[in-house]
Short mmCIF file of C-alpha atoms in Angstrom, two decimals:
data_model
loop_
_atom_site.label_atom_id
_atom_site.label_comp_id
_atom_site.label_asym_id
_atom_site.label_seq_id
_atom_site.Cartn_x
_atom_site.Cartn_y
_atom_site.Cartn_z
CA MET A 969 -29.57 131.65 24.03
CA ASN A 970 -31.37 128.21 25.66
CA ARG A 971 -29.95 125.57 23.83
CA HIS A 972 -26.26 127.23 24.54
CA THR A 973 -27.08 128.34 28.11
CA THR A 974 -28.12 124.39 28.58
CA PHE A 975 -25.03 123.12 27.00
CA ALA A 976 -22.47 125.28 29.81
CA ALA A 977 -24.19 124.09 32.24
CA HIS A 978 -24.23 120.51 31.15
CA TRP A 979 -20.36 120.94 30.79
CA LEU A 980 -19.32 122.65 33.58
CA GLY A 981 -21.53 120.37 35.20
CA PHE A 982 -18.51 117.58 34.05
CA ARG A 983 -15.64 119.46 34.48
CA CYS A 984 -17.02 119.77 38.27
CA LEU A 985 -17.51 116.18 38.79
CA LEU A 986 -14.30 115.40 37.36
CA ALA A 987 -13.07 117.93 40.11
CA VAL A 988 -15.14 117.38 42.79
CA ALA A 989 -16.15 113.64 42.63
CA LEU A 990 -12.75 112.16 42.59
CA VAL A 991 -11.14 114.04 44.98
CA ALA A 992 -11.63 111.37 47.87
CA ALA A 993 -10.01 109.25 46.28
CA ALA A 994 -6.90 111.99 44.98
CA CYS A 995 -7.00 112.50 48.82
CA SER A 996 -6.00 109.37 50.02
CA GLN A 997 -2.85 108.88 47.79
CA GLY A 998 0.73 109.86 49.12
CA PHE A 999 3.83 111.56 48.50
CA ALA A 1000 6.18 108.77 47.19
CA ASP A 1001 8.54 109.09 44.95
CA PRO A 1002 6.84 107.99 41.53
CA THR A 1003 8.62 104.88 41.07
CA ALA A 1004 5.11 102.48 40.28
CA PRO A 1005 1.50 103.05 40.03
CA SER A 1006 -0.98 102.46 43.47
CA ALA A 1007 -4.14 100.77 44.13
CA SER A 1008 -5.04 104.80 44.54
CA ASP A 1009 -3.88 105.10 40.59
CA ARG A 1010 -5.76 102.67 39.94
CA GLN A 1011 -8.84 103.27 41.55
CA ILE A 1012 -9.18 107.43 39.91
CA THR A 1013 -8.31 106.38 36.26
CA LEU A 1014 -11.22 104.48 36.13
CA SER A 1015 -13.25 106.58 37.83
CA VAL A 1016 -12.34 109.14 34.78
CA THR A 1017 -12.53 107.11 32.04
CA SER A 1018 -16.27 106.40 32.82
CA LEU A 1019 -16.53 109.90 33.51
CA LEU A 1020 -15.14 110.07 29.95
CA LYS A 1021 -17.51 107.97 28.42
CA GLN A 1022 -20.42 110.01 29.13
CA HIS A 1023 -18.45 113.02 27.52
CA LEU A 1024 -20.87 115.31 25.44
CA SER A 1025 -18.41 114.84 21.76
CA ARG A 1026 -19.83 111.04 22.71
CA HIS A 1027 -15.70 110.05 21.43
CA PRO A 1028 -14.64 106.63 22.14
CA LEU A 1029 -11.46 105.96 24.32
CA ASP A 1030 -10.17 104.55 21.26
CA LYS A 1031 -6.93 105.27 18.87
CA GLU A 1032 -7.34 108.63 18.11
CA ILE A 1033 -7.70 109.90 21.39
CA SER A 1034 -4.87 107.12 22.35
CA GLU A 1035 -2.51 109.65 20.05
CA ARG A 1036 -3.51 112.89 21.37
CA CYS A 1037 -3.04 111.32 24.96
CA LEU A 1038 0.72 110.59 24.02
CA LYS A 1039 0.92 113.36 22.54
CA ASN A 1040 -0.01 115.95 24.91
CA PHE A 1041 1.67 114.48 27.92
CA LEU A 1042 4.76 114.04 26.22
CA LYS A 1043 4.41 118.52 25.47
CA ALA A 1044 3.61 118.43 29.16
CA LEU A 1045 7.45 117.32 29.81
CA ASP A 1046 9.32 118.63 27.39
CA PRO A 1047 7.31 121.12 25.46
CA MET A 1048 10.62 122.37 23.45
CA LYS A 1049 11.54 119.29 22.83
CA VAL A 1050 15.62 120.01 24.50
CA TYR A 1051 15.06 116.66 26.73
CA PHE A 1052 13.84 113.50 25.29
CA TYR A 1053 15.59 112.28 22.37
CA GLN A 1054 14.38 111.00 19.33
CA SER A 1055 14.73 107.39 20.16
CA ASP A 1056 12.92 107.82 22.89
CA VAL A 1057 9.87 109.38 21.42
CA ASP A 1058 10.20 106.14 18.96
CA GLU A 1059 10.36 103.83 21.42
CA PHE A 1060 6.95 105.78 23.33
CA MET A 1061 5.02 105.52 20.01
CA LYS A 1062 5.29 101.85 19.87
CA HIS A 1063 2.39 102.35 22.94
CA GLU A 1064 0.79 104.78 21.41
CA ASP A 1065 -2.24 102.81 20.34
CA GLU A 1066 -3.13 100.54 23.79
CA LEU A 1067 -3.02 103.94 26.50
CA SER A 1068 -7.15 104.43 25.89
CA ASP A 1069 -7.20 100.46 25.90
CA ALA A 1070 -4.82 100.10 29.15
CA ALA A 1071 -6.39 103.07 31.08
CA LEU A 1072 -10.06 101.82 30.59
CA HIS A 1073 -8.22 99.60 32.49
CA GLY A 1074 -6.92 101.68 35.48
CA ASP A 1075 -3.85 101.10 34.44
CA VAL A 1076 -1.34 103.86 34.00
CA THR A 1077 2.07 102.07 34.00
CA PHE A 1078 3.52 103.77 30.51
CA ALA A 1079 3.01 107.26 32.38
CA TYR A 1080 5.76 106.21 35.21
CA THR A 1081 8.21 104.35 32.31
CA VAL A 1082 7.96 107.84 30.67
CA PHE A 1083 8.72 110.33 33.37
CA ARG A 1084 11.95 107.71 34.04
CA VAL A 1085 13.17 108.00 30.99
CA PHE A 1086 12.10 112.24 31.22
CA LEU A 1087 13.87 112.43 34.96
CA GLN A 1088 17.15 110.30 33.02
CA ARG A 1089 17.47 113.04 30.57
CA VAL A 1090 16.55 115.64 32.96
CA ASP A 1091 19.92 114.42 35.15
CA GLU A 1092 21.99 114.60 32.32
CA ARG A 1093 21.22 117.83 30.09
CA VAL A 1094 22.05 120.19 33.49
CA LYS A 1095 25.81 118.11 33.68
CA MET A 1096 25.36 119.46 29.82
CA VAL A 1097 24.55 122.93 31.48
CA ASP A 1098 27.94 123.00 33.76
CA GLU A 1099 30.05 121.44 30.98
CA LEU A 1100 28.49 124.40 28.45
CA LEU A 1101 28.72 127.25 31.17
CA ALA A 1102 32.61 126.03 32.62
CA ALA A 1103 33.12 126.89 28.68
CA LYS A 1104 34.08 130.04 26.71
CA HIS A 1105 30.90 131.40 24.59
CA ASP A 1106 31.83 133.51 21.08
CA PHE A 1107 29.52 136.59 21.12
CA THR A 1108 30.86 137.76 18.18
CA VAL A 1109 29.08 134.78 15.98
CA ASP A 1110 25.33 135.43 14.37
CA GLU A 1111 23.96 132.42 15.23
CA GLN A 1112 19.59 131.54 15.07
CA MET A 1113 17.98 129.80 17.27
CA SER A 1114 14.09 128.77 17.01
CA VAL A 1115 11.79 129.04 19.72
CA ASP A 1116 9.01 127.39 17.76
CA ARG A 1117 7.73 124.66 19.56
CA ASP A 1118 5.72 123.24 16.78
CA ALA A 1119 8.42 123.48 14.13
CA ALA A 1120 11.28 121.37 16.73
CA GLN A 1121 12.44 118.70 16.52
CA TYR A 1122 13.75 116.12 18.83
CA PRO A 1123 17.61 115.98 19.57
CA ARG A 1124 18.84 112.70 17.33
CA ASP A 1125 21.93 112.02 18.89
CA ARG A 1126 24.56 113.38 22.24
CA ALA A 1127 26.29 115.98 19.91
CA GLU A 1128 22.96 117.36 17.99
CA ALA A 1129 21.37 117.98 21.86
CA PHE A 1130 24.74 119.35 23.20
CA ASP A 1131 24.28 122.29 19.79
CA ARG A 1132 21.21 122.93 21.11
CA TRP A 1133 21.56 123.28 24.84
CA ARG A 1134 24.57 125.54 23.81
CA LYS A 1135 22.65 127.45 21.90
CA ARG A 1136 20.18 128.22 24.75
CA VAL A 1137 22.64 129.06 27.07
CA LYS A 1138 24.35 131.05 24.82
CA TYR A 1139 20.94 132.61 24.52
CA ASP A 1140 20.40 132.87 28.65
CA LEU A 1141 23.73 134.33 29.31
CA LEU A 1142 23.01 137.47 26.86
CA VAL A 1143 19.10 138.06 27.92
CA LEU A 1144 21.06 137.71 31.90
CA LYS A 1145 23.58 140.09 30.71
CA VAL A 1146 21.29 142.49 28.67
CA ASN A 1147 18.89 143.05 32.03
CA ASP A 1148 21.59 143.28 34.08
CA LYS A 1149 22.62 146.46 32.35
CA GLU A 1150 19.37 147.71 31.67
CA GLU A 1151 18.79 147.42 35.81
CA ALA A 1152 22.41 149.12 35.89
CA ALA A 1153 20.67 152.18 33.27
CA ASP A 1154 17.65 152.45 35.49
CA LYS A 1155 19.47 153.16 38.59
CA GLU A 1156 21.77 155.48 36.93
CA LYS A 1157 18.90 157.11 36.07
CA ASN A 1158 16.71 157.54 39.58
CA LYS A 1159 20.13 157.90 41.55
CA ASP A 1160 19.25 161.96 41.88
CA LYS A 1161 15.50 161.61 42.41
CA ASP A 1162 16.27 160.89 46.70
CA LYS A 1163 19.38 163.29 47.07
CA ASN A 1164 19.43 161.69 50.45
CA ASP A 1165 20.35 158.91 49.40
CA SER A 1166 23.76 159.10 49.74
CA ALA A 1167 23.31 159.53 53.28
CA LYS A 1168 21.20 156.79 53.82
CA ASN A 1169 23.03 154.22 51.97
CA GLY A 1170 25.98 154.83 51.97
CA ALA A 1171 28.28 155.19 49.12
CA ALA A 1172 26.92 154.52 45.34
CA ALA A 1173 27.60 150.63 44.68
CA LYS A 1174 30.05 150.27 42.44
CA PRO A 1175 29.34 149.18 38.77
CA LYS A 1176 30.02 145.27 37.94
CA THR A 1177 32.56 144.35 35.21
CA GLU A 1178 31.59 142.42 32.46
CA GLN A 1179 33.60 139.83 34.05
CA GLU A 1180 31.31 139.91 37.51
CA GLN A 1181 28.31 140.48 35.16
CA MET A 1182 28.82 137.28 33.31
CA GLN A 1183 29.72 135.11 36.51
CA GLU A 1184 26.89 136.17 38.52
CA ALA A 1185 25.01 135.22 34.92
CA ARG A 1186 26.77 131.83 35.14
CA GLN A 1187 25.33 130.79 38.83
CA LYS A 1188 22.27 131.91 38.06
CA LEU A 1189 22.16 130.04 35.22
CA VAL A 1190 23.65 126.71 37.61
CA ARG A 1191 21.28 127.54 40.44
CA ARG A 1192 18.25 127.92 37.39
CA TYR A 1193 18.62 124.10 36.20
CA ARG A 1194 19.57 122.53 39.15
CA SER A 1195 17.16 123.89 40.60
CA PHE A 1196 14.28 122.49 37.65
CA ALA A 1197 15.93 119.15 37.95
CA LYS A 1198 15.60 119.08 41.58
CA ARG A 1199 11.54 120.06 41.19
CA MET A 1200 10.61 117.27 38.86
CA HIS A 1201 12.45 115.14 40.81
CA GLN A 1202 10.09 116.47 43.48
CA ILE A 1203 6.80 115.39 41.90
CA ASP A 1204 4.79 112.79 43.44
CA ASN A 1205 2.78 110.05 42.14
CA GLU A 1206 -0.56 112.51 42.78
CA GLU A 1207 0.94 115.36 40.19
CA LEU A 1208 2.28 112.86 37.38
CA LEU A 1209 -1.15 111.21 38.00
CA GLU A 1210 -3.07 114.68 37.22
CA MET A 1211 -0.41 115.28 34.18
CA TYR A 1212 -1.24 111.99 32.72
CA LEU A 1213 -5.02 112.08 33.24
CA ASN A 1214 -4.84 115.14 31.80
CA ALA A 1215 -3.22 114.67 28.75
CA LEU A 1216 -6.16 111.75 28.26
CA THR A 1217 -8.99 114.52 29.37
CA THR A 1218 -7.65 117.28 27.16
CA SER A 1219 -7.60 114.57 23.94
CA PHE A 1220 -11.47 115.43 24.47
CA ASP A 1221 -11.28 118.71 24.25
CA PRO A 1222 -9.06 121.09 25.91
CA HIS A 1223 -11.43 121.93 28.62
CA THR A 1224 -11.95 118.83 30.47
CA ASP A 1225 -9.69 118.29 33.35
CA TYR A 1226 -8.70 115.97 35.97
CA MET A 1227 -7.64 118.22 38.76
CA SER A 1228 -5.79 116.76 41.91
CA SER A 1229 -7.16 117.16 45.83
CA ASP A 1230 -4.51 120.36 46.10
CA THR A 1231 -5.69 121.36 42.25
CA GLN A 1232 -9.37 121.10 43.09
CA LYS A 1233 -8.53 123.11 46.54
CA ASN A 1234 -6.98 125.81 44.69
CA PHE A 1235 -9.83 125.60 41.84
CA ASP A 1236 -12.22 126.05 44.39
CA ILE A 1237 -10.48 129.36 46.30
CA ALA A 1238 -10.04 130.95 42.53
CA MET A 1239 -13.69 130.29 41.69
CA SER A 1240 -15.27 131.41 45.66
CA LEU A 1241 -12.32 134.65 45.13
CA GLU A 1242 -11.39 134.02 49.04
CA LEU A 1243 -9.03 132.30 50.65
CA GLU A 1244 -7.19 132.51 53.93
CA GLY A 1245 -3.84 133.20 54.46
CA ILE A 1246 -1.63 136.46 53.91
CA GLY A 1247 -2.74 137.98 50.70
CA ALA A 1248 0.28 137.45 48.49
CA SER A 1249 0.57 135.63 45.17
CA LEU A 1250 3.84 133.79 44.36
CA MET A 1251 5.97 132.32 42.18
CA SER A 1252 9.06 130.31 41.68
CA GLU A 1253 12.19 132.31 40.02
CA ASP A 1254 15.62 130.33 39.96
CA GLY A 1255 14.80 128.12 43.13
CA TYR A 1256 13.54 130.85 45.21
CA THR A 1257 9.66 131.72 46.33
CA VAL A 1258 9.31 135.44 44.99
CA VAL A 1259 6.23 137.51 46.24
CA LYS A 1260 4.92 138.61 42.86
CA LYS A 1261 1.65 140.44 43.77
CA ILE A 1262 0.36 141.93 47.32
CA ILE A 1263 -3.09 141.54 47.55
CA PRO A 1264 -5.28 144.91 48.68
CA GLY A 1265 -6.55 144.28 52.34
CA GLY A 1266 -4.77 141.04 52.78
CA ALA A 1267 -3.18 140.69 55.37
CA ALA A 1268 0.60 141.46 54.21
CA ALA A 1269 -0.42 144.64 52.79
CA LYS A 1270 -1.66 145.75 56.19
CA ASP A 1271 1.89 144.66 57.74
CA SER A 1272 3.18 146.82 54.98
CA ARG A 1273 6.64 145.07 55.49
CA LEU A 1274 6.32 142.20 52.45
CA LYS A 1275 7.39 143.76 48.91
CA VAL A 1276 6.96 142.47 45.29
CA GLU A 1277 10.31 140.94 44.73
CA ASP A 1278 10.94 139.54 48.17
CA LYS A 1279 12.09 136.80 48.07
CA ILE A 1280 10.71 134.22 50.63
CA ILE A 1281 13.55 131.08 52.48
CA GLY A 1282 12.07 129.86 55.40
CA VAL A 1283 8.38 129.37 57.07
CA GLY A 1284 8.30 129.02 60.46
CA GLN A 1285 4.35 128.45 62.47
CA GLY A 1286 3.22 129.75 65.75
CA GLU A 1287 5.25 132.40 67.75
CA GLN A 1288 8.23 129.36 68.03
CA GLY A 1289 7.87 126.59 65.62
CA GLU A 1290 10.73 125.28 63.59
CA MET A 1291 11.84 127.13 60.23
CA ILE A 1292 11.88 125.24 57.47
CA ASP A 1293 14.16 126.11 54.86
CA VAL A 1294 12.19 126.71 51.60
CA VAL A 1295 14.57 127.23 49.21
CA ASP A 1296 14.18 124.82 45.80
CA MET A 1297 10.55 123.22 47.06
CA LYS A 1298 7.92 123.14 45.09
CA LEU A 1299 5.54 126.06 44.85
CA SER A 1300 3.01 124.09 45.68
CA ASP A 1301 4.17 122.75 49.09
CA VAL A 1302 5.30 126.73 50.62
CA VAL A 1303 1.89 128.15 49.41
CA LYS A 1304 0.48 124.78 51.94
CA LEU A 1305 3.10 125.83 54.71
CA ILE A 1306 1.99 129.87 53.78
CA ARG A 1307 -2.12 128.75 53.98
CA GLY A 1308 -3.60 128.78 57.17
CA LYS A 1309 -5.89 129.20 59.23
CA ARG A 1310 -7.20 132.99 60.28
CA ASN A 1311 -6.12 134.32 63.67
CA THR A 1312 -3.33 131.78 63.00
CA ILE A 1313 0.41 133.29 62.97
CA VAL A 1314 3.21 132.50 59.95
CA ARG A 1315 6.73 133.71 60.56
CA LEU A 1316 8.33 133.82 56.68
CA GLU A 1317 12.25 134.43 56.52
CA VAL A 1318 12.90 136.86 53.69
CA MET A 1319 15.38 138.03 52.07
CA PRO A 1320 13.88 141.84 50.83
CA ALA A 1321 14.12 142.87 47.14
CA GLY A 1322 17.57 144.69 46.46
CA ASP A 1323 19.18 143.83 50.06
CA GLY A 1324 21.20 140.61 51.24
CA GLY A 1325 20.29 140.93 54.37
CA ARG A 1326 17.73 139.02 55.97
CA LYS A 1327 14.97 139.42 57.71
CA ILE A 1328 11.95 137.47 59.81
CA TYR A 1329 8.29 138.74 59.48
CA LYS A 1330 5.55 137.24 61.73
CA ILE A 1331 2.32 137.83 60.24
CA THR A 1332 -1.50 136.79 61.50
CA ARG A 1333 -3.00 135.04 58.76
CA GLU A 1334 -6.38 136.25 57.80
CA LYS A 1335 -9.53 135.53 55.70
CA ILE A 1336 -8.73 137.31 52.04
CA GLU A 1337 -11.57 138.37 50.07
CA LEU A 1338 -9.92 138.77 46.51
CA LYS A 1339 -11.74 141.90 45.54
CA ASP A 1340 -10.05 142.95 42.45
CA SER A 1341 -11.04 139.57 40.16
CA GLU A 1342 -15.28 139.68 41.26
CA ALA A 1343 -17.90 142.08 39.26
CA LYS A 1344 -17.89 146.02 39.36
CA GLY A 1345 -20.42 148.19 37.94
CA GLU A 1346 -20.09 152.15 37.46
CA ILE A 1347 -22.63 154.52 35.86
CA PHE A 1348 -21.41 157.55 34.84
CA GLU A 1349 -23.25 160.43 33.03
CA ALA A 1350 -22.06 161.37 28.70
CA GLY A 1351 -23.62 163.47 26.33
CA LEU A 1352 -28.00 164.76 25.84
CA LYS A 1353 -30.99 164.02 25.26
CA PRO A 1354 -32.90 165.80 22.64
CA ASP A 1355 -34.36 167.01 26.05
CA GLY A 1356 -31.35 168.27 27.40
CA THR A 1357 -30.51 165.83 29.75
CA PRO A 1358 -27.63 164.02 29.74
CA TYR A 1359 -27.88 160.41 29.30
CA ARG A 1360 -26.65 157.39 32.03
CA ILE A 1361 -24.28 155.20 30.62
CA GLY A 1362 -23.87 152.04 32.54
CA VAL A 1363 -20.43 149.63 32.30
CA ILE A 1364 -19.82 146.44 33.93
CA ASP A 1365 -16.39 144.67 34.39
CA LEU A 1366 -15.91 141.97 34.61
CA PRO A 1367 -12.05 140.63 35.08
CA SER A 1368 -13.17 136.94 35.70
CA PHE A 1369 -15.99 134.44 35.97
CA TYR A 1370 -16.24 132.68 39.36
CA ARG A 1371 -18.52 131.13 41.68
CA ASP A 1372 -18.32 129.66 45.43
CA MET A 1373 -19.45 125.84 44.77
CA SER A 1374 -19.25 125.15 48.28
CA GLY A 1375 -22.37 127.62 48.71
CA ASP A 1376 -23.96 126.14 45.92
CA ARG A 1377 -23.80 122.54 46.70
CA LEU A 1378 -25.22 123.62 50.37
CA GLY A 1379 -28.01 125.04 49.13
CA MET A 1380 -27.64 128.87 50.13
CA SER A 1381 -29.24 131.74 48.16
CA ASN A 1382 -26.47 134.10 48.26
CA PHE A 1383 -23.42 132.46 47.13
CA ARG A 1384 -20.78 134.06 45.59
CA SER A 1385 -21.17 133.93 41.88
CA THR A 1386 -20.58 135.66 38.26
CA THR A 1387 -24.20 135.39 37.36
CA HIS A 1388 -25.59 136.53 40.65
CA ASP A 1389 -22.87 139.98 40.81
CA VAL A 1390 -23.60 140.94 37.13
#
């Protein structure tokens, strides 16, 4: 028991060292397009490789780590093997034995070389998708599409890539069409629940024709893939470096991570179970920032107007700050705009779910405690002892592991942690 506890403590310390010791260097990095490595890239990479030499596994930064790093990096960029050609990968493989040595010298040029090719392929695939969505598809043909990432192969040429994307687009169209029909069926099933619906909302919406359903599905896919391409072009030096160094660190094991400044801040929030903002969990879907959860007790929950599935399309600071359009903006950048110090105001331009209109919600930020993620205990009585009294059973519900890193570093005696709460 003691041996495992000590191992875990050292392991957590190593992960935190990667996250915290490098944050100052990461913060100094700018947000220019990732065209070439910066001085900060070199500094951070040298720090990471220095720490990796002390990794618990004692595995050297050798050829084996180089090969794993390349594999991890390509998987992070193109997990389904639908963007790169096999010829691209063959070219990358020529350098697979050099990556560890380059990293030891602070050189991450390879990451930028690969990423430039990736962006080129993404743009090509978007044009391909536009072409395929403009074409007619025969949905009566029985076809198969592999979704096994490990079994998939990179396409050898444009013709092979085109056929794979044809099946992918066809599948996406079918999924959207089925979802639309299921939503319509649910609405039909529930339309009699409120007898006053007709009076409140006017005449019932006319069911969509098959042609209208398909046209909407096509438009949604056009937006989805163009938004993906735009987000890829928005990736900056810091994000690319994080992706590449994570490919390197996870080559040692799946739990050794490098965190950029933004990721480290999010990690601290998750571990401390508190943040300052409106208290809403967001997700990016087809270029829109969509509300996926309203945190109980948070500012948004108290305001009560923002709902799950609402789309946030604009964010303004204070009472009069400029409303910034956030459609197609990176989710991390949208989150930065919405988060802020408690007692400050943020204005959200929202497209409510199921409503074509737009509304402005003014919400005052608060300190949000993520109560759903903290340990909870309950004692209840069950069964009978021989003397006739009930057994008392204690149950601990532990939804997540957490630790207030800042409180720990400051030496606070009552900082929040899983260990203390349990």
